[in-house]
Short mmCIF file of C-alpha atoms and ligand atoms in Angstrom, two decimals:
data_model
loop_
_atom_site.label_atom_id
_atom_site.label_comp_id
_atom_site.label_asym_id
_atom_site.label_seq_id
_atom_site.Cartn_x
_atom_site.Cartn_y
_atom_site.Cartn_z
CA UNK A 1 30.00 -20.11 -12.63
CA UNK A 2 28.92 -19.52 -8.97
CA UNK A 3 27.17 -16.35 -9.05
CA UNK A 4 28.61 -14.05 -5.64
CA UNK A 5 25.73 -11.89 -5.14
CA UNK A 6 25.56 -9.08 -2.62
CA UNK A 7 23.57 -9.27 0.73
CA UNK A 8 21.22 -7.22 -0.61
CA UNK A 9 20.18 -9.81 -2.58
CA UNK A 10 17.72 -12.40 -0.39
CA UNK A 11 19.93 -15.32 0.43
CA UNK A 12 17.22 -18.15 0.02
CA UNK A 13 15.83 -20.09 -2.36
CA UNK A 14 12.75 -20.36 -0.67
CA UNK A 15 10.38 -17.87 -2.69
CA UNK A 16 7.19 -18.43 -0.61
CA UNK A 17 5.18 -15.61 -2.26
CA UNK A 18 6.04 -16.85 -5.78
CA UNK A 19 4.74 -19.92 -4.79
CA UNK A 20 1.70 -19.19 -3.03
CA UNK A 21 1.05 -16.42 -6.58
CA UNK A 22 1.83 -19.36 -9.05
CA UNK A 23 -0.36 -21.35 -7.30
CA UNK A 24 -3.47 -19.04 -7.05
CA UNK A 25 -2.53 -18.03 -11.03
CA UNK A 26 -3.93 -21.77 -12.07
CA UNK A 27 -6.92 -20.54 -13.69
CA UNK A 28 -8.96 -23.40 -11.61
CA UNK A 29 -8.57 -21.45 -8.34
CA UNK A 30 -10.31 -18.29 -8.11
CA UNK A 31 -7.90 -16.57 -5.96
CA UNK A 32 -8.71 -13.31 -3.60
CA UNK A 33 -4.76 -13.65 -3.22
CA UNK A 34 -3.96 -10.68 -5.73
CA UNK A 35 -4.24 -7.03 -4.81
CA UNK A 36 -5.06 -5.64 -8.16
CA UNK A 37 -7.58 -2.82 -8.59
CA UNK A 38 -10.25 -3.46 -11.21
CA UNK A 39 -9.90 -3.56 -14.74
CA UNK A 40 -13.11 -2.55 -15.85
CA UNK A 41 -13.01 1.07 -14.03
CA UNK A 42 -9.85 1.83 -15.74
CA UNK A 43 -10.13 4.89 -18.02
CA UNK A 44 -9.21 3.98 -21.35
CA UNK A 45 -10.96 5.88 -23.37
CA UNK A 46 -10.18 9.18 -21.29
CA UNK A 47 -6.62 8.29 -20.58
CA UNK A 48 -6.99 7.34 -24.85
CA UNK A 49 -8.17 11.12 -25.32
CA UNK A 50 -5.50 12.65 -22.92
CA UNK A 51 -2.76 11.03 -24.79
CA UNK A 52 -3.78 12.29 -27.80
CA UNK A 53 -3.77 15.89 -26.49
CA UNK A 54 -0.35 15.14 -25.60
CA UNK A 55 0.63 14.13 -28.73
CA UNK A 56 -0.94 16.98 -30.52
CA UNK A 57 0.01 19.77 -28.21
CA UNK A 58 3.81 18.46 -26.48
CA UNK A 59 4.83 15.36 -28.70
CA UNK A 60 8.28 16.64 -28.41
CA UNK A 61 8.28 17.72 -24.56
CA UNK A 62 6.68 14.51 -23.95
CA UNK A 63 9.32 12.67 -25.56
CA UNK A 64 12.22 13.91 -24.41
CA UNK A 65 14.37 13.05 -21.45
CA UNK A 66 12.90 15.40 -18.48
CA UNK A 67 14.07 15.76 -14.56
CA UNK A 68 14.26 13.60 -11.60
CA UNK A 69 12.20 15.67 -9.21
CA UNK A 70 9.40 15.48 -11.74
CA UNK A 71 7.36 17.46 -14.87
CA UNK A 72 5.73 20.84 -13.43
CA UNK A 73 2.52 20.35 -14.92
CA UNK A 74 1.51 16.74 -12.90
CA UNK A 75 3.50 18.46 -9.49
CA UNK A 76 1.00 21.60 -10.50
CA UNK A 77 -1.94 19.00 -10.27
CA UNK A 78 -0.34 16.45 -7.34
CA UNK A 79 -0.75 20.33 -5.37
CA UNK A 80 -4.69 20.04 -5.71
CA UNK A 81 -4.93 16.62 -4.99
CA UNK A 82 -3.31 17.26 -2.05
CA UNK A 83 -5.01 19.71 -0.25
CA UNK A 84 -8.10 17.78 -1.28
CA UNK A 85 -6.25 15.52 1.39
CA UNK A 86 -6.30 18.17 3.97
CA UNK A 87 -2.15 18.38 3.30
CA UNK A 88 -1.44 21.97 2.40
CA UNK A 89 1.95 21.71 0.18
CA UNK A 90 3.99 23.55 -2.57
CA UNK A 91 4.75 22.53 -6.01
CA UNK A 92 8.66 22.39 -4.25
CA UNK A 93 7.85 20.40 -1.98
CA UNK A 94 6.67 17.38 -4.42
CA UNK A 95 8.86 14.88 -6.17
CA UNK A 96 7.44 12.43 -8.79
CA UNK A 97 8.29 8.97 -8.44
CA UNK A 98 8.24 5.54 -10.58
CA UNK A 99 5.22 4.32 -7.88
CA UNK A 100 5.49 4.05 -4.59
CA UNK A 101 7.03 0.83 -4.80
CA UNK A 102 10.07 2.97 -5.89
CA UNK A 103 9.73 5.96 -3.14
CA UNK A 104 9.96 2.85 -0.36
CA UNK A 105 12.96 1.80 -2.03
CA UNK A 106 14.52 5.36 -2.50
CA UNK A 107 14.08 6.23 1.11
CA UNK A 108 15.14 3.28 2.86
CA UNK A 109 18.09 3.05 0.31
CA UNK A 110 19.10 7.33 1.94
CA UNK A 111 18.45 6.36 5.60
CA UNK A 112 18.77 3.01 6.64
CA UNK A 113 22.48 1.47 7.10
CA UNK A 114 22.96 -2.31 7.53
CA UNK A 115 22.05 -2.47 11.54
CA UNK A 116 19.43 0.03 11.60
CA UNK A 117 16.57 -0.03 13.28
CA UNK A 118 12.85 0.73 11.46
CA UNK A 119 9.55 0.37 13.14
CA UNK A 120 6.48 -0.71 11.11
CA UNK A 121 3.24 -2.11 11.99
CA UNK A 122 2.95 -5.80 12.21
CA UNK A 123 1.89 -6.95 9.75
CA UNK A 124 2.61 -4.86 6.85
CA UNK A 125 3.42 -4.88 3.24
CA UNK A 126 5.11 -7.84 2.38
CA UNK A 127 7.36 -5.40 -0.33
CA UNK A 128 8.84 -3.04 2.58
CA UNK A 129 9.59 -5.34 4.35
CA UNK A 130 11.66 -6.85 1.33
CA UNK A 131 13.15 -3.10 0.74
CA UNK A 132 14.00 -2.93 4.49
CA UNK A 133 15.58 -6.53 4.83
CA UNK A 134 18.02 -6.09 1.56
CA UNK A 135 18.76 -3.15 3.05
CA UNK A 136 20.16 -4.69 6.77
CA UNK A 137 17.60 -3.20 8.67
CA UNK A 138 16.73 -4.43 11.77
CA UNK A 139 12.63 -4.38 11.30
CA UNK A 140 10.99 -3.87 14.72
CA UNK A 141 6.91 -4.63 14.14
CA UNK A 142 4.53 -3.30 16.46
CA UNK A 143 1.40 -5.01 17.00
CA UNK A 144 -1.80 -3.46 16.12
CA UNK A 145 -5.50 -3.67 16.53
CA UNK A 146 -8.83 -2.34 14.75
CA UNK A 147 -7.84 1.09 15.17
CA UNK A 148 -4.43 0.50 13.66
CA UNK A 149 -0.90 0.93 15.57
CA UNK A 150 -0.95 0.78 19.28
CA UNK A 151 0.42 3.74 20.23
CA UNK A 152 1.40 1.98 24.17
CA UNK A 153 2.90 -0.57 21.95
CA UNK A 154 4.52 2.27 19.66
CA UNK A 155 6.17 4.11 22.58
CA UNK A 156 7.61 0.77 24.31
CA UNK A 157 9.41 -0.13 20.94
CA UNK A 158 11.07 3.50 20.67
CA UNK A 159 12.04 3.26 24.76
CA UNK A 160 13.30 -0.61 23.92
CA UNK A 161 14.95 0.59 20.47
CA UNK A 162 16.74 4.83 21.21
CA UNK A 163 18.59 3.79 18.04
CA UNK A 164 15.16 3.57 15.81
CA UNK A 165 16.12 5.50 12.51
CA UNK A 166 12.66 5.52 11.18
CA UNK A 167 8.63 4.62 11.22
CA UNK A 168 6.68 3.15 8.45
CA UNK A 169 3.31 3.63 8.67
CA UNK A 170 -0.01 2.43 6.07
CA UNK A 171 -2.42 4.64 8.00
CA UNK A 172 -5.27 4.00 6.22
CA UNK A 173 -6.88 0.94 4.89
CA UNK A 174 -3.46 -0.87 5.87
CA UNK A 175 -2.44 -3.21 3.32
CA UNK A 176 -2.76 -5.85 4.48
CA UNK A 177 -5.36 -5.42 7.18
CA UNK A 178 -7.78 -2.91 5.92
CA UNK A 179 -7.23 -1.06 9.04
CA UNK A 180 -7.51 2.31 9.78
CA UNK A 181 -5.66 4.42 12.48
CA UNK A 182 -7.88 6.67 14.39
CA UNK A 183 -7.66 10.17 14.85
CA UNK A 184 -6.80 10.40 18.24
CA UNK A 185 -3.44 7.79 17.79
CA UNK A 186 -2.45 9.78 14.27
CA UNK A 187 -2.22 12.80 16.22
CA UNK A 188 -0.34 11.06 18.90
CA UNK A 189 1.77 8.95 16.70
CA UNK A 190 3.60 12.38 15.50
CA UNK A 191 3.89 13.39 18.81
CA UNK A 192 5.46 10.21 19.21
CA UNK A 193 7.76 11.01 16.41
CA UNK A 194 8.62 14.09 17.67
CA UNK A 195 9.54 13.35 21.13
CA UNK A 196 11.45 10.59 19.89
CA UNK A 197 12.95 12.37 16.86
CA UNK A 198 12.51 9.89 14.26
CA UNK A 199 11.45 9.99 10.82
CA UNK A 200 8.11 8.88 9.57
CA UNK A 201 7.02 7.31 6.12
CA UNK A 202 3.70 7.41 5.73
CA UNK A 203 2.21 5.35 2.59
CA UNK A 204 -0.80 6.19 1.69
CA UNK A 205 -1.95 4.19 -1.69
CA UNK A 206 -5.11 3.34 -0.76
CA UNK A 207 -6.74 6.96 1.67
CA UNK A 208 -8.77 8.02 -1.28
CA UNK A 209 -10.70 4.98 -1.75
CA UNK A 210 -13.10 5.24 1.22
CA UNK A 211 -16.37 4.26 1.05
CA UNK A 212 -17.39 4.02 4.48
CA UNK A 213 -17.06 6.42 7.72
CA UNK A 214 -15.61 9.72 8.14
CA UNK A 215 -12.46 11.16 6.01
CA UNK A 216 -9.32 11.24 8.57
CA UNK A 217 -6.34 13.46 7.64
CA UNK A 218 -3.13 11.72 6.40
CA UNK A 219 -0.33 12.07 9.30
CA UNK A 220 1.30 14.79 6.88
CA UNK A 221 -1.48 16.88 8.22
CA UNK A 222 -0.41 17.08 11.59
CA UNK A 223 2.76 17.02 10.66
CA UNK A 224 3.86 20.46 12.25
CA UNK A 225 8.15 19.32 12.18
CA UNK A 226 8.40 18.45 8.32
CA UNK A 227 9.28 14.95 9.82
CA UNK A 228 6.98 13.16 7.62
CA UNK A 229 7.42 11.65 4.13
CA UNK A 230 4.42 11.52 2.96
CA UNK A 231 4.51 8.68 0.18
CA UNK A 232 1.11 8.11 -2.77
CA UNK A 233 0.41 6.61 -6.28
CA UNK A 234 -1.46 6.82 -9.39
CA UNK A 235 -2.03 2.86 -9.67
CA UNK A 236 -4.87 2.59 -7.08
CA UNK A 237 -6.70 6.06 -8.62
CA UNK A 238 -6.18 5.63 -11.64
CA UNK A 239 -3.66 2.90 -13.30
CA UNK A 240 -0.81 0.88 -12.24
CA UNK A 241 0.64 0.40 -15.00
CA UNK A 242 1.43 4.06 -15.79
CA UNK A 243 3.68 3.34 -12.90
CA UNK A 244 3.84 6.78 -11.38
CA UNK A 245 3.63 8.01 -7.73
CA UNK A 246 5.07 10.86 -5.39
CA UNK A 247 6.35 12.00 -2.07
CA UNK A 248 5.66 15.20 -0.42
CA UNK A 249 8.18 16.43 2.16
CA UNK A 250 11.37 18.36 3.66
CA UNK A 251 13.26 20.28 1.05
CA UNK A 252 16.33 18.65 2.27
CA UNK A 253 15.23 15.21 2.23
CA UNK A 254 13.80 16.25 -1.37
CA UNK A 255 16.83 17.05 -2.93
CA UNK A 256 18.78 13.99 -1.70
CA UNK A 257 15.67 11.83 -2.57
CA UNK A 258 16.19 13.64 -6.52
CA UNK A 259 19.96 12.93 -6.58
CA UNK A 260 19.24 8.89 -5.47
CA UNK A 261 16.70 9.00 -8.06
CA UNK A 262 18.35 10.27 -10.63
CA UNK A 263 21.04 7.66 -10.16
CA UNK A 264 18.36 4.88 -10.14
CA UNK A 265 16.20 5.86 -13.19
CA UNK A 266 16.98 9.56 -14.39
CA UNK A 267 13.54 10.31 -13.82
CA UNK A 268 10.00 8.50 -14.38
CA UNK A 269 8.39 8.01 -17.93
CA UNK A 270 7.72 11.24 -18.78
CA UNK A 271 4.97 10.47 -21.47
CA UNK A 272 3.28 8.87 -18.57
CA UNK A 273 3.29 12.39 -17.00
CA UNK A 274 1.92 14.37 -19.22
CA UNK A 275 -0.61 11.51 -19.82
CA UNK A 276 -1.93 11.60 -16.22
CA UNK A 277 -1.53 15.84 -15.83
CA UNK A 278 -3.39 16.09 -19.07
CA UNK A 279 -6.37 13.56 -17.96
CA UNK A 280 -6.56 15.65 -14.69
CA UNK A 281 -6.96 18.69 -15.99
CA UNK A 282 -9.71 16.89 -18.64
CA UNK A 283 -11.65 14.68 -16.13
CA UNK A 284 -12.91 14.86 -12.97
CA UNK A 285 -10.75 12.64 -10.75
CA UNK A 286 -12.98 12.75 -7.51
CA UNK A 287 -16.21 11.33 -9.57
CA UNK A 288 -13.84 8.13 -10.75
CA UNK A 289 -12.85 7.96 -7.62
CA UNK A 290 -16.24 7.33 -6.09
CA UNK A 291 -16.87 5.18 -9.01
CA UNK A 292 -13.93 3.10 -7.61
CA UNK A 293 -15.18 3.71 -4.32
CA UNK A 294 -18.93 2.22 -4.84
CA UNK A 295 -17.65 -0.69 -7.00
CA UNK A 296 -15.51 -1.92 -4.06
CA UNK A 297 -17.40 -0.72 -1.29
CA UNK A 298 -20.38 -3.49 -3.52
CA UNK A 299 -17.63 -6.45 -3.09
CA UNK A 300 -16.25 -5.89 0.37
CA UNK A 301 -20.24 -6.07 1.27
CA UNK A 302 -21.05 -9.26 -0.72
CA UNK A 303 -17.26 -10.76 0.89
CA UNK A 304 -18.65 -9.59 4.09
CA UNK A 305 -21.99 -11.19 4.00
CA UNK A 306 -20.10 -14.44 2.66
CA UNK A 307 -17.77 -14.90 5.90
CA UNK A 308 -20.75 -13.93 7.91
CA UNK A 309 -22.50 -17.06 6.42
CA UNK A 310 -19.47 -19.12 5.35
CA UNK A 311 -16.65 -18.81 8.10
CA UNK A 312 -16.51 -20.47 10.95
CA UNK A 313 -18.23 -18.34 13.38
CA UNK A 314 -15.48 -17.49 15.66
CA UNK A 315 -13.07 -16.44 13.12
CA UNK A 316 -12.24 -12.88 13.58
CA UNK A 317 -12.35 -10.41 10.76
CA UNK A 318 -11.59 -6.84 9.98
CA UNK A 319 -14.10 -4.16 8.83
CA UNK A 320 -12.39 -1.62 6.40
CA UNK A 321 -14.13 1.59 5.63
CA UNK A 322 -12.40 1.52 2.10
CA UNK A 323 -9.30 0.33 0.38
CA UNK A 324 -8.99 -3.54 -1.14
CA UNK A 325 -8.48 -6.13 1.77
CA UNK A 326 -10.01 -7.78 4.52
CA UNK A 327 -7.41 -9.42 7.34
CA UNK A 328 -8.85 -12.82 8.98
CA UNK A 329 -7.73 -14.63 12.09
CA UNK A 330 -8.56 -18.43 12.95
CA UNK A 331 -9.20 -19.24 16.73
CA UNK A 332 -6.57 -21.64 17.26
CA UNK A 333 -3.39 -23.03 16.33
CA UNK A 334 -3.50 -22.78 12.73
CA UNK A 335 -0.40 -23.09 10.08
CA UNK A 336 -1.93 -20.94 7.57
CA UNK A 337 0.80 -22.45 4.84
CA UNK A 338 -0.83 -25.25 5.46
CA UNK A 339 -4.53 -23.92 4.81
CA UNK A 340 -3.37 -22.34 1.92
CA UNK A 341 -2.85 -25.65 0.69
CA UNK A 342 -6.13 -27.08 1.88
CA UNK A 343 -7.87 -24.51 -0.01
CA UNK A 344 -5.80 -24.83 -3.17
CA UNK A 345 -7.19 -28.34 -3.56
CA UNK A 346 -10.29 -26.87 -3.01
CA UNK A 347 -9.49 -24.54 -5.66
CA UNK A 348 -9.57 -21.08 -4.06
CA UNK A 349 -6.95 -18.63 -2.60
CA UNK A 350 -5.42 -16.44 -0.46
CA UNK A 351 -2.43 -15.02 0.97
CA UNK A 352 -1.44 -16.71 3.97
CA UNK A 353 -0.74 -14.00 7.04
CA UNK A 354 2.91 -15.37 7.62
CA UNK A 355 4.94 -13.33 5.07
CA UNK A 356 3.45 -9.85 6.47
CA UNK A 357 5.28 -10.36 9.88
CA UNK A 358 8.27 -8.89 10.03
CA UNK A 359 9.52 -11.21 12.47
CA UNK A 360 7.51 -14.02 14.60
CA UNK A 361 3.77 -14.55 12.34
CA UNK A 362 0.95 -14.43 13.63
CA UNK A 363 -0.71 -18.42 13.10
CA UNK A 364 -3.78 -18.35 11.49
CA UNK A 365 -4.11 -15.09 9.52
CA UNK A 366 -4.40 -14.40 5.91
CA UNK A 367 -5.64 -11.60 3.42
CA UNK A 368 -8.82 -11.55 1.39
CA UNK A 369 -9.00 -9.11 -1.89
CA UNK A 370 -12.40 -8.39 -3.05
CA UNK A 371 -11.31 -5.31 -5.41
CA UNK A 372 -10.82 -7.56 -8.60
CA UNK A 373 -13.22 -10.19 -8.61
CA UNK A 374 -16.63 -10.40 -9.57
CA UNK A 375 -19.99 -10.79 -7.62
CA UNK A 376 -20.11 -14.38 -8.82
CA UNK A 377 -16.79 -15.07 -7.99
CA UNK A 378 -17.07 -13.60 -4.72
CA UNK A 379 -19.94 -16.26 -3.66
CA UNK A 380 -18.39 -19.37 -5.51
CA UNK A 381 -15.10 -18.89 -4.39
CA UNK A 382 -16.09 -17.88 -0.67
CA UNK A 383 -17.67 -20.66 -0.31
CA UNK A 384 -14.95 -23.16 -1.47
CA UNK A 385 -13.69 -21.20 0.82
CA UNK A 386 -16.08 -21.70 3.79
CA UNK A 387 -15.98 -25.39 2.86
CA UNK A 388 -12.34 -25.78 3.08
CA UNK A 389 -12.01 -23.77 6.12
CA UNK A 390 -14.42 -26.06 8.12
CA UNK A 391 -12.68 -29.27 6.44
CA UNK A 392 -9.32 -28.27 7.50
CA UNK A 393 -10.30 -26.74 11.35
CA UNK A 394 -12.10 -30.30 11.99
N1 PMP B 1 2.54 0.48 -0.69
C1 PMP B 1 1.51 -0.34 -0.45
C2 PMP B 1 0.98 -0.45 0.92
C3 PMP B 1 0.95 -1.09 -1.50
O1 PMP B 1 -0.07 -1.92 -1.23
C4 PMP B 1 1.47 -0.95 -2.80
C5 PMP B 1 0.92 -1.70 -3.99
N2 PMP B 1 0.37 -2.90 -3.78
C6 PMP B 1 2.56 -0.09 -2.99
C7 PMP B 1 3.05 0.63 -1.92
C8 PMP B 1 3.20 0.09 -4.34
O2 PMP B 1 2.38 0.76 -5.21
P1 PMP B 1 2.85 1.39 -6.58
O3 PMP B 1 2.07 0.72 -7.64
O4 PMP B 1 2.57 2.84 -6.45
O5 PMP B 1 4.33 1.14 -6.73
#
């Protein structure tokens, strides 16, 4: 039968990001394409120990359906972590989602109507952007630079766009730029939001790994209007595939955000949640953390020093302070689809800049990953790399 499937569903056949992941999964090609954290720093045998508490202690609560806005205990501990973030909050105030994957998805699917108009940096997160466009959104991007958003740029797009429901915002160690948005433009960026009386999603997976510079606020911080959705995860702290995350905000957003939730999963895998509240209150989250933290801040150095020696030299690169990628841009006219094939035959890969614009792409851009892969990989593969850059820019 022809299959009728609704707009939400994208109306192309064209997956380019399946292709560009299939192609960078052939074990041949080392591939800084992925944005996994690594395996090695994962907890097991803590997260082994914690879920044997839970068994012992709550088997039964653990087991059992629970509620959409989330299981008290991990809220109780989501409380600390926050205010380690300089975000003073209430156990109320905090709903537990399946990842932040899922609180994009929640919140786009309560505010945005087919026709709406979001703001979000250019480029973002490939995923949002997916959320948004099966959604109808009309995705305004505004262009950034090493200190993240333009704010000059921010304000013409809300004077161009009175209509703009919403702002989505990576703050810190944007995926997928590694950039971070400075002080000064994250205080004006909610002034922003407040004069123009839109609502802000902040996403903020990757704010704890820093390794680098001084510790900036989250925008929930400043926040002095309860405009901002505050969005983080487990997966980047501690393990993605416990698949749990959580938004702070508004009581009255909350309690929409639990009915939409409840309708989409009931609530998140409650074993999972006592899991992770257990291993908080057993370990000490901040020292993994900074084990994360050196581990990657190691790799990002070694990928530096590699496109230092490797790249052309007047490709342009970004400097992250923490968090997973590194953003390049070619001087020139470059199809980056086309790179990416280059450098497949050279065996090595990336992820081509084009599918992170919202609208027109940038030519000549792609994202690095230096979080899972090893020092060895890191030189081999940058300097396939290297090679194939020079071969194809000839
Ligand atoms: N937002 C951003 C910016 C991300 O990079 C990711 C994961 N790659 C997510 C959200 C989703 O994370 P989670 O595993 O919590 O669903």
């Amino acid at each position: 039968m022809t299959f009728e499937y609704s707009k939400r569903v994208p109306q192309t056949d064209n997956d380019v990001v399946g292709e560009i992941l299939e192609a960078a999964a052939n074990p041949a090609v080392i591939s800084f394409a992925g944005g996994l954290p690594a395996p090695e720093l994962f907890p097991v045998k803590e997260m082994q120990k914690a879920a044997d508490t839970v068994f012992e202690t709550e088997g039964q609560t653990a087991l059992q359906y629970s509620n959409a806005i989330g299981e008290k205990v991990l809220r109780d501990e989501i409380v600390k972590l926050m205010a380690d973030r300089k975000v003073t909050t209430t156990v109320d105030h905090i709903g537990v989602t399946t990842g932040s994957e899922q609180s994009i998805d929640l919140l786009a699917k309560m505010f945005i109507n087919p026709g709406d108009t979001v703001i979000v940096e250019e480029p973002t997160y490939l995923c949002t952007l997916d959320v948004f466009r099966s959604y109808g959104a009309n995705i305004v991007g505004v262009e950034m630079d090493e200190n993240g958003m333009r704010m000059d740029k921010f304000e013409e797009a809300l004077k161009a766009h009175p209509e703009t429901k919403l702002v989505y915002t990576i703050p810190t160690f944007q995926n997928p730029t590694g950039r971070t948005m400075s002080l000064d433009r994250r205080k004006e960026f909610v002034e922003l939001a407040n004069k123009y009386d839109i609502l802000v999603m902040e996403d903020d997976p990757y704010g704890a790994i820093r390794y680098e510079g001084t510790e900036l606020p989250p925008l929930k911080h400043f926040d002095t209007q309860d405009r901002v959705v505050y969005m983080s995860t487990f997966s980047k702290i501690l393990a993605p595939g416990m698949r749990l995350g959580w938004i702070v905000c508004n009581l009255d957003v909350l309690s929409n955000f639990v009915v939409m939730k409840q309708s989409a999963d009931l609530h998140s895998d409650n074993l999972s949640q006592h899991i992770i509240a257990k291993f908080l209150e057993q370990n000490d989250i901040y020292k993994h953390i900074k084990e994360i933290s050196d581990l990657y801040h190691h790799r990002f150095e070694l990928m530096l020093e590699a496109i230092k020696n490797e790249f052309p030299a007047d490709a342009k690169y970004s400097h992250p302070e923490g968090g997973m990628f590194i953003w390049v841009e070619l001087p020139g006219d470059v199809d980056t689809m086309e790179l990416f094939k280059t450098c497949v035959e050279h065996n090595v890969a990336f992820v081509p800049g084009d599918s992170f614009y919202p609208n027109q792409p940038k030519r000549g851009t792609f994202r690095l990953n230096f979080s899972n892969v090893d020092d060895e990989t890191i030189k081999v593969g940058m300097k396939r790399l290297g090679d194939a850059l020079k071969a194809a820019l000839q």
